Short mmCIF file of C-alpha atoms in Angstrom, two decimals:
data_model
loop_
_atom_site.label_atom_id
_atom_site.label_comp_id
_atom_site.label_asym_id
_atom_site.label_seq_id
_atom_site.Cartn_x
_atom_site.Cartn_y
_atom_site.Cartn_z
CA MET A 294 95.40 99.89 96.34
CA GLU A 295 94.60 100.08 100.05
CA VAL A 296 90.97 99.06 99.46
CA LEU A 297 91.80 96.10 97.21
CA SER A 298 94.65 94.82 99.38
CA GLY A 299 92.26 94.95 102.35
CA LYS A 300 89.66 92.74 100.64
CA PRO A 301 91.27 89.46 101.82
CA PHE A 302 91.51 90.63 105.44
CA PRO A 303 88.03 91.59 106.68
CA ARG A 304 88.15 88.37 108.69
CA PRO A 305 91.02 87.01 110.77
CA VAL A 306 93.48 84.59 109.20
CA THR A 307 92.53 81.11 110.39
CA TRP A 308 94.35 77.81 110.85
CA ASP A 309 93.67 74.28 111.99
CA GLU A 310 95.14 73.72 115.45
CA LYS A 311 95.52 70.03 114.63
CA VAL A 312 97.81 70.86 111.69
CA VAL A 313 99.83 73.84 112.97
CA PRO A 314 102.14 72.85 115.87
CA ALA A 315 101.51 74.57 119.19
CA ARG A 316 105.02 76.04 119.31
CA ILE A 317 104.45 77.77 115.97
CA ARG A 318 100.95 78.93 116.95
CA GLU A 319 102.50 80.72 119.94
CA MET A 320 104.45 82.92 117.49
CA PHE A 321 101.35 84.13 115.62
CA THR A 322 100.61 86.88 118.14
CA ASP A 323 104.08 88.40 117.57
CA ILE A 324 105.29 86.97 114.28
CA ASP A 325 108.02 89.57 113.63
CA LEU A 326 109.22 90.16 117.21
CA GLN A 327 107.91 93.72 116.89
CA GLY A 328 104.40 93.13 118.23
CA THR A 329 102.75 92.42 114.85
CA ASN A 330 100.36 89.48 114.69
CA LEU A 331 100.22 87.14 111.71
CA HIS A 332 97.01 88.68 110.31
CA SER A 333 98.43 92.22 110.22
CA PHE A 334 101.78 91.03 108.90
CA LEU A 335 100.20 89.22 105.94
CA ALA A 336 97.97 92.22 105.23
CA ASP A 337 101.08 94.40 105.04
CA ILE A 338 102.76 91.86 102.73
CA CYS A 339 99.68 91.84 100.47
CA GLU A 340 99.69 95.64 100.18
CA GLU A 341 103.42 95.70 99.43
CA ALA A 342 103.05 93.06 96.69
CA MET A 343 100.15 94.94 95.13
CA ALA A 344 102.07 98.22 95.19
CA TYR A 345 105.37 96.98 93.75
CA GLY A 346 104.56 93.58 92.25
CA LEU A 347 107.09 91.80 94.44
CA CYS A 348 108.17 91.52 98.07
CA GLY A 349 109.34 88.75 100.31
CA ILE A 350 109.14 87.03 103.68
CA LEU A 351 112.50 86.26 105.24
CA VAL A 352 112.41 83.74 108.08
CA GLU A 353 115.17 84.85 110.44
CA HIS A 354 116.60 83.44 113.66
CA PRO A 355 118.71 85.41 116.15
CA PRO A 356 122.29 84.13 116.60
CA ALA A 357 122.26 81.50 119.34
CA ASP A 358 124.79 79.34 121.12
CA LYS A 359 124.51 75.70 120.03
CA SER A 360 124.91 74.58 123.65
CA LEU A 361 121.64 76.24 124.70
CA SER A 362 118.73 73.96 125.45
CA LEU A 363 115.20 74.57 124.13
CA ALA A 364 114.10 75.92 127.53
CA GLU A 365 117.05 78.32 127.63
CA GLU A 366 116.29 79.58 124.12
CA ARG A 367 112.67 80.23 125.13
CA GLN A 368 113.79 82.04 128.27
CA ARG A 369 116.02 84.34 126.22
CA GLY A 370 113.35 84.79 123.55
CA LEU A 371 115.49 83.19 120.86
CA ARG A 372 113.08 81.96 118.24
CA PRO A 373 112.58 82.35 114.49
CA TYR A 374 110.51 85.24 113.21
CA PHE A 375 109.27 86.82 109.97
CA VAL A 376 110.87 89.85 108.30
CA LYS A 377 109.27 91.77 105.44
CA VAL A 378 111.73 92.49 102.64
CA ALA A 379 110.40 95.27 100.42
CA ALA A 380 110.81 95.23 96.65
CA ASN A 381 112.99 98.35 96.62
CA SER A 382 115.34 96.71 99.13
CA LEU A 383 116.18 93.71 96.94
CA LEU A 384 119.51 94.04 95.16
CA ASP A 385 120.50 90.72 93.62
CA TYR A 386 119.94 86.98 93.73
CA ASP A 387 121.19 83.73 92.22
CA SER A 388 119.18 80.53 91.93
CA GLU A 389 119.32 77.06 90.45
CA ARG A 390 116.98 74.14 89.92
CA VAL A 391 117.19 71.64 92.77
CA ASN A 392 114.92 68.59 92.54
CA GLY A 393 112.77 70.43 90.03
CA GLN A 394 112.30 73.51 92.24
CA GLU A 395 113.92 76.93 91.79
CA THR A 396 116.11 77.43 94.87
CA PHE A 397 118.03 80.46 96.06
CA THR A 398 121.82 80.17 96.16
CA LEU A 399 122.47 83.86 96.89
CA LEU A 400 120.38 86.81 98.07
CA ARG A 401 121.43 90.42 98.65
CA PHE A 402 119.22 93.17 100.04
CA VAL A 403 119.50 96.52 101.81
CA GLU A 404 118.31 96.98 105.37
CA THR A 405 118.43 99.80 107.89
CA VAL A 406 119.32 99.27 111.54
CA SER A 407 119.25 101.76 114.39
CA GLU A 408 122.18 102.05 116.76
CA ARG A 409 122.84 104.48 119.58
CA ASP A 410 125.65 106.92 118.94
CA PRO A 411 128.54 106.03 121.30
CA GLU A 412 129.56 109.69 121.40
CA ASN A 413 126.09 110.95 122.31
CA GLU A 414 123.80 108.86 124.49
CA PHE A 415 120.72 110.85 123.37
CA SER A 416 121.32 110.30 119.66
CA VAL A 417 120.29 107.26 117.59
CA LYS A 418 121.72 106.78 114.10
CA ASP A 419 120.04 104.89 111.24
CA ILE A 420 122.69 102.84 109.47
CA GLU A 421 122.17 101.39 105.99
CA GLN A 422 123.78 98.03 105.44
CA VAL A 423 123.72 95.22 102.89
CA ARG A 424 122.95 91.68 104.00
CA VAL A 425 124.24 88.82 101.86
CA LEU A 426 122.74 85.37 102.38
CA SER A 427 124.05 82.09 101.04
CA PRO A 428 123.18 78.53 102.13
CA GLY A 429 124.46 78.13 105.68
CA ARG A 430 126.16 81.54 105.81
CA TRP A 431 125.34 85.25 106.22
CA ARG A 432 127.39 88.44 105.87
CA VAL A 433 126.72 92.11 106.59
CA TYR A 434 128.50 94.93 104.76
CA ARG A 435 128.65 98.60 105.77
CA GLU A 436 130.20 101.68 104.23
CA LYS A 437 133.49 102.46 105.96
CA ARG A 438 136.45 104.69 105.23
CA ASN A 439 139.57 102.95 104.00
CA GLU A 440 142.39 103.95 106.32
CA THR A 441 144.93 103.63 103.54
CA THR A 442 143.25 105.42 100.65
CA GLY A 443 140.74 107.49 102.59
CA ALA A 444 137.94 106.41 100.22
CA VAL A 445 134.57 105.28 101.51
CA GLU A 446 133.85 101.71 100.42
CA TRP A 447 131.71 98.73 101.41
CA GLN A 448 133.49 96.52 103.91
CA MET A 449 132.40 93.43 105.82
CA HIS A 450 130.98 94.32 109.22
CA GLU A 451 129.75 90.96 110.52
CA GLU A 452 129.44 87.38 109.37
CA GLY A 453 128.25 84.07 110.68
CA THR A 454 126.79 80.67 109.91
CA THR A 455 123.28 79.24 110.14
CA SER A 456 122.13 75.80 111.17
CA LEU A 457 119.83 75.55 108.12
CA LYS A 458 121.80 75.03 104.93
CA LYS A 459 119.34 77.00 102.83
CA ILE A 460 118.16 80.57 102.26
CA THR A 461 114.84 80.87 104.07
CA PHE A 462 113.37 83.58 101.83
CA VAL A 463 109.93 83.33 100.23
CA PRO A 464 108.97 85.70 97.37
CA VAL A 465 105.41 87.05 97.23
CA TYR A 466 104.09 88.36 93.91
CA GLY A 467 101.47 90.78 92.70
CA ASP A 468 101.11 89.88 89.04
CA LYS A 469 103.65 87.08 88.70
CA ARG A 470 105.65 87.01 85.47
CA GLY A 471 108.35 84.55 86.52
CA PHE A 472 110.62 83.60 89.37
CA MET A 473 111.47 86.82 91.28
CA ASN A 474 109.70 88.77 88.55
CA GLY A 475 106.41 90.45 89.40
CA ARG A 476 104.43 93.35 87.99
CA PRO A 477 102.25 95.74 90.05
CA PRO A 478 98.64 94.73 89.24
CA LEU A 479 97.58 98.40 89.25
CA ALA A 480 100.43 99.72 87.09
CA GLU A 481 98.07 100.84 84.33
CA LEU A 482 95.97 102.69 86.89
CA ALA A 483 99.08 104.51 88.11
CA TRP A 484 99.82 105.80 84.59
CA LEU A 485 96.20 106.86 84.20
CA ASN A 486 96.52 108.74 87.48
CA VAL A 487 99.40 110.74 85.96
CA GLU A 488 97.29 111.43 82.88
CA HIS A 489 94.39 112.50 85.10
CA TRP A 490 96.64 114.93 86.99
CA GLN A 491 97.87 116.45 83.72
CA SER A 492 94.35 116.77 82.31
CA ARG A 493 93.04 118.22 85.55
CA SER A 494 95.87 120.76 85.55
CA ASP A 495 94.97 121.83 81.99
CA GLN A 496 91.33 122.09 83.03
CA GLN A 497 92.20 124.37 85.93
CA THR A 498 94.23 126.59 83.58
CA ILE A 499 91.45 126.95 81.03
CA LEU A 500 88.90 127.66 83.78
CA HIS A 501 91.15 130.43 85.09
CA VAL A 502 91.31 131.97 81.64
CA ALA A 503 87.60 131.55 80.93
CA ARG A 504 86.47 133.10 84.22
CA VAL A 505 88.40 136.31 83.60
CA PRO A 506 86.84 138.31 80.71
CA VAL A 507 89.09 140.54 78.61
CA LEU A 508 88.09 144.18 78.02
CA PHE A 509 88.33 145.12 74.34
CA GLY A 510 88.21 148.72 73.13
CA LYS A 511 88.41 150.30 69.65
CA LYS A 512 88.99 153.95 68.70
CA LEU A 513 88.53 155.34 72.21
CA GLY A 514 91.06 158.14 71.71
CA ASP A 515 94.23 158.93 73.61
CA ALA A 516 92.64 160.16 76.82
CA PRO A 517 93.16 158.07 80.03
CA ILE A 518 90.49 155.43 80.53
CA SER A 519 89.01 154.64 83.95
CA VAL A 520 87.17 151.33 84.26
CA GLY A 521 84.82 150.72 87.18
CA ALA A 522 81.25 150.69 88.39
CA ALA A 523 81.19 154.49 88.85
CA SER A 524 83.01 155.36 85.65
CA ALA A 525 81.86 156.15 82.13
CA ILE A 526 83.96 156.02 78.99
CA MET A 527 83.10 158.43 76.21
CA SER A 528 84.42 158.65 72.66
CA GLU A 529 83.77 161.03 69.76
CA GLU A 530 84.63 158.47 67.10
CA ASP A 531 81.75 157.16 65.00
CA ASP A 532 82.70 153.45 65.13
CA ALA A 533 84.19 153.40 68.65
CA ASP A 534 83.58 150.21 70.59
CA LEU A 535 84.14 148.91 74.13
CA ARG A 536 83.10 145.46 75.35
CA TYR A 537 84.18 142.40 77.27
CA VAL A 538 85.39 139.38 75.32
CA GLU A 539 84.52 136.07 77.04
CA HIS A 540 85.28 132.41 76.39
CA THR A 541 82.52 130.42 74.66
CA GLY A 542 82.95 127.47 77.07
CA LYS A 543 82.98 124.75 74.41
CA ALA A 544 86.57 123.73 75.21
CA ILE A 545 85.73 123.61 78.92
CA GLU A 546 82.95 121.10 78.34
CA ALA A 547 85.21 119.00 76.10
CA TRP A 548 87.89 118.86 78.81
CA ARG A 549 85.29 118.02 81.43
CA THR A 550 83.94 115.13 79.36
CA ASP A 551 87.46 113.84 78.81
CA ILE A 552 88.18 113.86 82.55
CA LEU A 553 84.91 112.06 83.34
CA ASP A 554 85.70 109.37 80.76
CA LEU A 555 89.18 109.00 82.21
CA GLU A 556 87.82 108.63 85.76
CA GLU A 557 85.36 105.98 84.60
CA LYS A 558 88.18 104.05 82.94
CA MET A 559 90.22 104.29 86.15
CA ARG A 560 87.29 102.89 88.16
CA GLN A 561 86.95 99.99 85.75
CA ILE A 562 90.66 99.15 85.94
CA GLY A 563 90.56 99.31 89.73
CA ALA A 564 87.60 96.91 89.81
CA GLU A 565 89.15 94.58 87.22
CA LEU A 566 91.04 92.65 89.92
CA LEU A 567 87.69 91.61 91.42
CA VAL A 568 86.12 90.51 88.14
CA ILE A 569 85.75 86.74 87.86
CA LYS A 570 87.22 85.45 84.59
CA PRO A 571 84.55 83.80 82.42
CA GLY A 572 85.03 81.85 79.24
CA HIS A 573 86.05 78.38 78.14
CA ARG A 574 89.21 76.65 79.35
CA THR A 575 91.53 74.43 77.36
CA VAL A 576 93.35 71.31 78.45
CA VAL A 577 96.79 72.91 78.05
CA GLN A 578 96.04 75.67 80.53
CA THR A 579 97.58 75.52 83.99
CA LEU A 580 95.57 74.73 87.08
CA ALA A 581 95.59 78.37 88.19
CA ASP A 582 94.11 79.59 84.91
CA ASN A 583 91.77 76.62 84.72
CA GLU A 584 90.12 77.47 88.02
CA ALA A 585 86.63 78.62 87.10
CA GLY A 586 85.23 81.62 88.90
CA THR A 587 88.56 83.09 90.04
CA SER A 588 89.47 86.76 89.90
CA ALA A 589 92.99 88.19 89.68
CA LEU A 590 92.90 89.24 93.33
CA GLN A 591 91.75 85.78 94.39
CA ARG A 592 94.67 84.21 92.54
CA MET A 593 96.98 86.67 94.27
CA VAL A 594 95.57 85.58 97.64
CA CYS A 595 96.13 81.92 96.71
CA ASP A 596 99.78 82.73 95.92
CA LEU A 597 100.10 84.54 99.26
CA THR A 598 98.62 81.51 101.04
CA ASP A 599 101.15 79.21 99.36
CA ALA A 600 104.01 81.57 100.27
CA THR A 601 102.83 81.61 103.89
CA ARG A 602 102.74 77.83 103.93
CA LEU A 603 106.39 77.70 102.82
CA ALA A 604 107.36 80.35 105.39
CA LEU A 605 105.66 78.30 108.12
CA GLN A 606 107.61 75.27 106.96
CA TYR A 607 110.82 77.24 107.42
CA LEU A 608 109.63 78.12 110.93
CA ALA A 609 109.13 74.41 111.56
CA GLU A 610 112.63 73.58 110.33
CA TRP A 611 114.14 76.25 112.58
CA THR A 612 112.27 74.84 115.60
CA GLY A 613 112.71 71.16 114.77
CA GLU A 614 109.06 70.49 113.94
CA ALA A 615 108.15 68.09 111.15
CA SER A 616 105.62 70.41 109.52
CA GLY A 617 104.55 74.03 109.89
CA GLY A 618 100.99 73.49 108.69
CA HIS A 619 99.11 76.11 106.74
CA VAL A 620 96.75 79.04 107.20
CA THR A 621 93.58 80.12 105.41
CA ILE A 622 93.14 83.66 104.06
CA PHE A 623 89.66 84.85 103.11
CA SER A 624 89.28 84.86 99.31
CA ASP A 625 85.55 84.56 98.69
CA PHE A 626 85.04 88.19 97.71
CA GLY A 627 82.13 87.50 95.37
CA ALA A 628 80.02 86.02 98.14
CA THR A 629 79.85 89.30 100.07
CA THR A 630 78.85 91.47 97.09
CA LEU A 631 75.19 90.45 97.01
CA ALA A 632 75.12 88.71 100.37
CA GLU A 633 71.66 89.76 101.48
CA ALA A 634 69.97 89.09 98.14
CA SER A 635 71.59 85.69 97.69
CA ALA A 636 70.78 84.78 101.31
CA ASP A 637 67.06 85.24 100.61
CA PHE A 638 67.45 82.98 97.58
CA LEU A 639 69.14 80.29 99.70
CA VAL A 640 66.44 80.48 102.36
CA GLY A 641 63.86 80.00 99.62
CA MET A 642 65.68 76.90 98.40
CA HIS A 643 65.81 75.59 101.96
CA LYS A 644 62.08 76.07 102.42
CA ALA A 645 61.50 74.20 99.17
CA ARG A 646 63.63 71.37 100.61
CA ALA A 647 66.19 71.84 97.80
CA LEU A 648 68.97 72.66 100.29
CA SER A 649 70.07 70.91 103.49
CA ASP A 650 70.27 72.61 106.89
CA GLU A 651 74.07 72.27 107.01
CA THR A 652 74.59 73.63 103.49
CA LEU A 653 72.37 76.62 104.29
CA PHE A 654 74.39 77.28 107.44
CA ASN A 655 77.70 77.07 105.55
CA GLU A 656 76.53 79.35 102.72
CA ILE A 657 75.15 81.99 105.11
CA GLN A 658 78.41 81.87 107.06
CA ARG A 659 80.41 82.17 103.82
CA ARG A 660 78.58 85.42 103.07
CA GLY A 661 79.67 86.89 106.39
CA LEU A 662 76.13 87.16 107.80
CA ILE A 663 76.93 85.04 110.87
CA ASN A 664 80.03 84.61 112.99
CA SER A 665 82.81 82.81 111.09
CA GLU A 666 83.90 81.00 114.25
CA LEU A 667 80.59 79.13 114.63
CA ARG A 668 80.60 75.42 113.80
CA TRP A 669 77.65 73.46 112.47
CA THR A 670 78.07 70.59 114.96
CA ASP A 671 77.94 73.05 117.87
CA GLU A 672 75.00 74.86 116.34
CA GLN A 673 73.06 71.60 116.03
CA GLY A 674 73.38 71.11 119.79
CA ARG A 675 72.12 74.64 120.43
CA ILE A 676 69.16 74.07 118.12
CA ARG A 677 68.21 70.87 119.94
CA ALA A 678 68.45 72.69 123.29
CA MET A 679 66.06 75.40 122.17
CA PRO A 680 62.50 75.31 123.54
CA PRO A 681 59.79 74.46 121.03
CA PRO A 682 58.39 77.45 119.14
CA VAL A 683 55.33 79.15 120.62
CA THR A 684 52.31 78.89 118.33
CA ASP A 685 49.15 80.94 118.63
CA LYS A 686 46.55 78.15 118.97
CA PRO A 687 42.90 78.97 119.69
CA ALA A 688 41.78 78.24 123.26
CA PRO A 689 39.76 75.00 123.61
CA ASP A 690 36.00 75.34 123.61
CA PRO A 691 34.73 74.94 127.24
CA ALA A 692 31.64 73.24 125.91
#
């Protein structure tokens, strides 16, 4: 899971500075107000979605006085930020179709906050609370003791209003099955891991039994028997017998073969997310399924990119910008698999004048063999500034 979720993030998340407003770009170095940059935050979101099939990005804004100016908000550090909402924190939601789009009307989730104990200045308590969001309003509930009945029950702790009349929560899916319904892409691998543990445990048991031979004796009499390297056992019976009984080992080999087959199946399932889907497409298929040469992990990255775009739009609405722009997450996993071999092929095409200089540059860059921040227009200037190549020409004949 860690390896596959890291596939989209070997290169930094990029964006067009002409599209993303400067005020939003300033937040990318600390997108969650906890020192996490946008690249690391999205990598964490990707791993969470792959592990549980669903998580979310909540775009929050600290409570602020409406009379504060923009400069005063910046001075106090009051700005919107991202919050990761894990799948096991989500409790409930309501939604409805608004202008053809599924829109949240209620969201409830559990969160943990740390507060210093007023009775002990050296103690910090972790308090579990439930946050309830509705368009233009938020509430926080905590467990408190009812003074009348003495029972512990959930009571409102805080509440307030928001300037945006919407719930700024964006779901991120692993294997999407519907709105707020996702399946872990590696669920089958998890079950196989349980089966592997059980089979490996049985294998260890049978190895323990097989490696300890059992001493079998027949008609040795009633005298005490001493077994050891310096001992001899005698018997006056005609058909007396004494020997070690050992396991044949056939079951051990069968278990070993079964475990090896299981491990190979697990490897195949783990790699399945990277396999590009071949085959014919029909007209009735959706655009996502009709995209030739796309693996399951690449589709997951596309969904994460779309979710990030919506989260950036919420940032823009909090800050008064018209648009939040979008970011680009690396999704060309197939290009790096046989990068060196395919690069030689491209160079051969270029020498045969079947490929332009710019296309060769772009393809080599796509394979990660040169710096991703280089631009072809800048590289052209560097090439023109280079001195002419030195050629080994024969010296002129003095005669």
